[in-house]
């Protein structure tokens, strides 16, 4: 079945970096964009960016520009999100989400498969 | 960035009630609007895409409508498993943005 399996919880100190992985199975990894979304404790959903697993091309939210890097390894169908210079307010659950689309007259895309999330705690 | 505003922020309702959640975009987004359900400790789940298309496997009591700037998610008859937080999300332009969420609680 289609699934995204994320790496385990991380505890990091301020200023450090974290790299979260998202392994895809059950579908053609290079055929679907992957987005990353995070959720701070008790807060809503925040989009971080996306990667085209086929080309490796990325788009990042302005808020994370310069601190986030999204990569992929097509040989193992895995996407990665690395966030550097961590601060306490980066404490959150980080999700990867596959994006599917329908193309009728227009191109509508949506996040139809989500990983279970990776908890990243930033604390001194 | 396109701002998405949901109302209400929270809502109390009973099993069997008809519930409507609204989402307003800060500019026209045509039908580039998706709805997700999230339960505590779980990842979001896609309910509706392209404003009104029901995702496969989602019960037909869920429906979506609207276009332009104003959208609604309707649950025709609330079931116990529907008590959760609901988010709208626009895919008209990047950055993708979400509404702040609507928490649906049991009355």
Short mmCIF file of C-alpha atoms in Angstrom, two decimals:
data_model
loop_
_atom_site.label_atom_id
_atom_site.label_comp_id
_atom_site.label_asym_id
_atom_site.label_seq_id
_atom_site.Cartn_x
_atom_site.Cartn_y
_atom_site.Cartn_z
CA UNK A 1 0.00 0.00 0.00
CA UNK A 2 1.03 3.60 -0.48
CA UNK A 3 2.83 4.90 2.58
CA UNK A 4 5.39 7.36 3.81
CA UNK A 5 7.57 6.27 6.71
CA UNK A 6 9.38 9.02 8.57
CA UNK A 7 12.43 8.85 10.78
CA UNK A 8 12.22 8.87 14.53
CA UNK A 9 11.98 11.65 17.06
CA UNK A 10 14.94 13.97 17.54
CA UNK A 11 16.14 16.15 20.39
CA UNK A 12 18.51 18.93 19.40
CA UNK A 13 20.22 21.87 21.05
CA UNK A 14 19.70 25.43 19.81
CA UNK A 15 21.96 26.19 16.87
CA UNK A 16 22.18 22.58 15.74
CA UNK A 17 20.72 21.03 12.58
CA UNK A 18 18.23 18.22 12.10
CA UNK A 19 17.63 16.01 9.08
CA UNK A 20 14.32 14.20 8.80
CA UNK A 21 13.78 11.41 6.29
CA UNK A 22 10.62 10.25 4.56
CA UNK A 23 10.71 6.88 2.79
CA UNK A 24 8.04 6.30 0.17
CA UNK A 25 6.67 2.94 -0.85
CA UNK A 26 3.80 1.59 -2.91
CA UNK A 27 4.05 4.13 -5.72
CA UNK A 28 6.53 5.65 -8.16
CA UNK A 29 8.53 8.03 -5.99
CA UNK A 30 9.61 10.28 -8.85
CA UNK A 31 6.06 10.75 -10.09
CA UNK A 32 4.78 12.92 -7.25
CA UNK A 33 5.94 16.09 -5.55
CA UNK A 34 6.69 15.86 -1.84
CA UNK A 35 5.78 18.68 0.52
CA UNK A 36 6.89 19.31 4.07
CA UNK A 37 4.53 20.75 6.67
CA UNK A 38 5.17 21.36 10.34
CA UNK A 39 2.95 21.80 13.38
CA UNK A 40 4.13 23.40 16.60
CA UNK A 41 2.54 22.14 19.83
CA UNK A 42 -1.10 23.17 19.98
CA UNK A 43 -0.80 25.16 16.76
CA UNK A 44 -1.93 24.87 13.15
CA UNK A 45 -0.27 23.58 10.03
CA UNK A 46 2.60 25.49 8.45
CA UNK A 47 3.94 24.79 4.95
CA UNK A 48 7.71 24.68 4.68
CA UNK A 49 8.32 23.84 1.05
CA UNK A 50 8.31 21.18 -1.62
CA UNK A 51 10.60 19.08 -3.75
CA UNK A 52 10.15 17.54 -7.15
CA UNK A 53 11.67 14.08 -6.62
CA UNK A 54 12.18 13.68 -10.35
CA UNK A 55 14.29 16.77 -10.95
CA UNK A 56 15.31 17.65 -7.41
CA UNK A 57 13.90 21.13 -7.89
CA UNK A 58 12.71 22.85 -4.73
CA UNK A 59 10.54 25.73 -3.53
CA UNK A 60 10.79 26.95 0.03
CA UNK A 61 8.58 29.19 2.12
CA UNK A 62 10.19 32.58 2.56
CA UNK A 63 10.24 32.09 6.32
CA UNK A 64 12.63 29.14 6.00
CA UNK A 65 14.80 30.36 3.12
CA UNK A 66 18.45 29.97 4.03
CA UNK A 67 17.74 27.49 6.83
CA UNK A 68 15.95 24.63 5.10
CA UNK A 69 17.25 22.20 2.49
CA UNK A 70 15.08 19.55 0.85
CA UNK A 71 16.76 16.74 -1.01
CA UNK A 72 15.98 13.27 -2.24
CA UNK A 73 17.63 9.96 -3.02
CA UNK A 74 15.71 8.30 -5.81
CA UNK A 75 17.65 5.03 -5.41
CA UNK A 76 15.94 4.44 -2.07
CA UNK A 77 12.74 6.48 -2.68
CA UNK A 78 13.49 8.79 0.20
CA UNK A 79 13.03 12.51 0.68
CA UNK A 80 14.88 14.54 3.26
CA UNK A 81 14.28 17.84 5.02
CA UNK A 82 17.18 19.46 6.84
CA UNK A 83 16.64 22.48 9.05
CA UNK A 84 19.66 24.33 10.39
CA UNK A 85 20.32 26.92 13.11
CA UNK A 86 17.54 25.45 15.19
CA UNK A 87 15.70 27.61 17.72
CA UNK A 88 13.30 26.68 20.46
CA UNK A 89 10.35 27.74 18.31
CA UNK A 90 11.31 25.09 15.75
CA UNK A 91 10.00 22.52 18.22
CA UNK A 92 7.25 20.85 16.23
CA UNK A 93 6.02 17.75 14.47
CA UNK A 94 7.35 17.67 10.92
CA UNK A 95 5.29 15.90 8.26
CA UNK A 96 6.08 14.88 4.73
CA UNK A 97 3.10 14.68 2.39
CA UNK A 98 2.77 13.33 -1.11
CA UNK A 99 0.99 15.56 -3.56
CA UNK A 100 -1.42 14.25 -6.16
CA UNK A 101 -3.26 16.24 -8.76
CA UNK A 102 -6.21 16.20 -11.08
CA UNK A 103 -6.01 17.94 -14.38
CA UNK A 104 -9.32 18.80 -15.89
CA UNK A 105 -9.41 22.29 -17.28
CA UNK A 106 -7.08 23.30 -14.47
CA UNK A 107 -4.39 21.65 -12.39
CA UNK A 108 -5.64 21.01 -8.87
CA UNK A 109 -3.18 19.51 -6.42
CA UNK A 110 -3.62 18.26 -2.88
CA UNK A 111 -1.75 16.34 -0.17
CA UNK A 112 -3.27 12.89 -0.24
CA UNK A 113 -0.76 10.75 1.63
CA UNK A 114 0.97 11.88 4.81
CA UNK A 115 3.72 10.46 6.94
CA UNK A 116 2.99 9.96 10.63
CA UNK A 117 5.21 12.86 11.56
CA UNK A 118 8.59 13.30 13.23
CA UNK A 119 8.76 15.14 16.52
CA UNK A 120 11.70 17.51 16.74
CA UNK A 121 12.39 19.04 20.13
CA UNK A 122 14.85 21.92 20.42
CA UNK A 123 15.99 22.47 23.96
CA UNK A 124 19.16 23.42 25.77
CA UNK B 1 0.87 35.37 0.57
CA UNK B 2 -2.78 34.35 0.49
CA UNK B 3 -4.37 34.41 3.93
CA UNK B 4 -6.95 31.77 4.76
CA UNK B 5 -9.42 32.52 7.55
CA UNK B 6 -11.72 29.88 9.00
CA UNK B 7 -14.80 30.39 11.09
CA UNK B 8 -15.67 29.49 13.68
CA UNK B 9 -12.40 28.66 15.43
CA UNK B 10 -14.26 26.16 17.56
CA UNK B 11 -17.67 24.61 17.48
CA UNK B 12 -19.70 22.41 19.81
CA UNK B 13 -22.22 20.07 18.25
CA UNK B 14 -24.07 16.84 18.90
CA UNK B 15 -24.11 13.52 17.09
CA UNK B 16 -26.57 13.79 14.21
CA UNK B 17 -26.21 17.56 13.81
CA UNK B 18 -25.54 19.24 10.50
CA UNK B 19 -22.39 21.34 10.73
CA UNK B 20 -20.91 23.93 8.41
CA UNK B 21 -17.39 25.36 8.59
CA UNK B 22 -16.42 28.31 6.44
CA UNK B 23 -13.10 29.33 4.94
CA UNK B 24 -12.35 32.69 3.34
CA UNK B 25 -9.36 33.51 1.16
CA UNK B 26 -7.77 36.95 1.08
CA UNK B 27 -7.98 36.90 -2.73
CA UNK B 28 -9.72 34.80 -5.32
CA UNK B 29 -8.37 31.25 -5.51
CA UNK B 30 -10.92 29.84 -7.96
CA UNK B 31 -11.52 26.27 -6.74
CA UNK B 32 -7.98 25.62 -5.51
CA UNK B 33 -9.16 24.71 -2.04
CA UNK B 34 -8.68 21.53 -0.03
CA UNK B 35 -10.05 20.38 3.32
CA UNK B 36 -8.30 18.16 5.87
CA UNK B 37 -9.35 16.50 9.11
CA UNK B 38 -6.86 16.02 11.92
CA UNK B 39 -7.33 14.03 15.10
CA UNK B 40 -5.07 14.46 18.14
CA UNK B 41 -1.65 12.91 17.65
CA UNK B 42 -2.38 11.97 14.04
CA UNK B 43 -1.43 13.32 10.65
CA UNK B 44 -3.98 15.32 8.67
CA UNK B 45 -6.29 13.38 6.39
CA UNK B 46 -7.54 14.69 3.06
CA UNK B 47 -11.33 15.01 2.86
CA UNK B 48 -12.13 17.30 -0.06
CA UNK B 49 -10.00 18.59 -2.94
CA UNK B 50 -10.67 21.16 -5.63
CA UNK B 51 -13.32 22.70 -3.36
CA UNK B 52 -15.98 20.04 -3.88
CA UNK B 53 -14.46 16.70 -4.90
CA UNK B 54 -14.71 13.97 -2.28
CA UNK B 55 -11.50 12.05 -1.70
CA UNK B 56 -11.82 8.32 -2.23
CA UNK B 57 -12.90 6.50 0.90
CA UNK B 58 -14.29 9.58 2.64
CA UNK B 59 -17.92 9.21 3.76
CA UNK B 60 -20.51 11.00 1.67
CA UNK B 61 -21.74 12.99 4.68
CA UNK B 62 -18.79 15.28 4.00
CA UNK B 63 -19.23 17.83 1.23
CA UNK B 64 -17.52 20.98 0.08
CA UNK B 65 -18.67 23.97 -1.90
CA UNK B 66 -17.62 27.43 -2.98
CA UNK B 67 -15.29 29.20 -5.35
CA UNK B 68 -13.46 32.48 -5.53
CA UNK B 69 -12.94 33.58 -1.93
CA UNK B 70 -15.67 31.81 0.08
CA UNK B 71 -15.84 28.11 0.79
CA UNK B 72 -17.73 25.76 3.08
CA UNK B 73 -17.25 22.28 4.47
CA UNK B 74 -20.49 20.61 5.52
CA UNK B 75 -20.97 17.47 7.56
CA UNK B 76 -24.57 16.42 7.03
CA UNK B 77 -25.00 14.24 10.11
CA UNK B 78 -22.21 14.24 12.65
CA UNK B 79 -20.83 10.91 13.73
CA UNK B 80 -18.74 10.29 16.87
CA UNK B 81 -15.58 9.84 14.79
CA UNK B 82 -16.00 13.29 13.19
CA UNK B 83 -14.97 15.20 16.29
CA UNK B 84 -11.61 16.58 15.23
CA UNK B 85 -9.93 19.72 13.91
CA UNK B 86 -10.55 20.76 10.32
CA UNK B 87 -8.23 22.82 8.12
CA UNK B 88 -8.70 24.44 4.76
CA UNK B 89 -5.69 24.90 2.48
CA UNK B 90 -5.22 26.81 -0.76
CA UNK B 91 -3.17 25.43 -3.63
CA UNK B 92 -3.66 28.41 -5.94
CA UNK B 93 -0.17 29.74 -5.39
CA UNK B 94 2.94 29.19 -3.33
CA UNK B 95 3.45 29.49 -0.51
CA UNK B 96 0.71 26.99 0.22
CA UNK B 97 -1.28 28.34 3.16
CA UNK B 98 -3.67 26.78 5.65
CA UNK B 99 -6.51 28.19 7.67
CA UNK B 100 -5.97 28.35 11.41
CA UNK B 101 -8.23 25.36 11.99
CA UNK B 102 -11.71 24.72 13.37
CA UNK B 103 -11.97 22.49 16.41
CA UNK B 104 -15.18 20.49 16.43
CA UNK B 105 -16.13 19.32 19.90
CA UNK B 106 -18.88 17.20 21.38
CA UNK B 107 -21.68 19.16 23.02
#
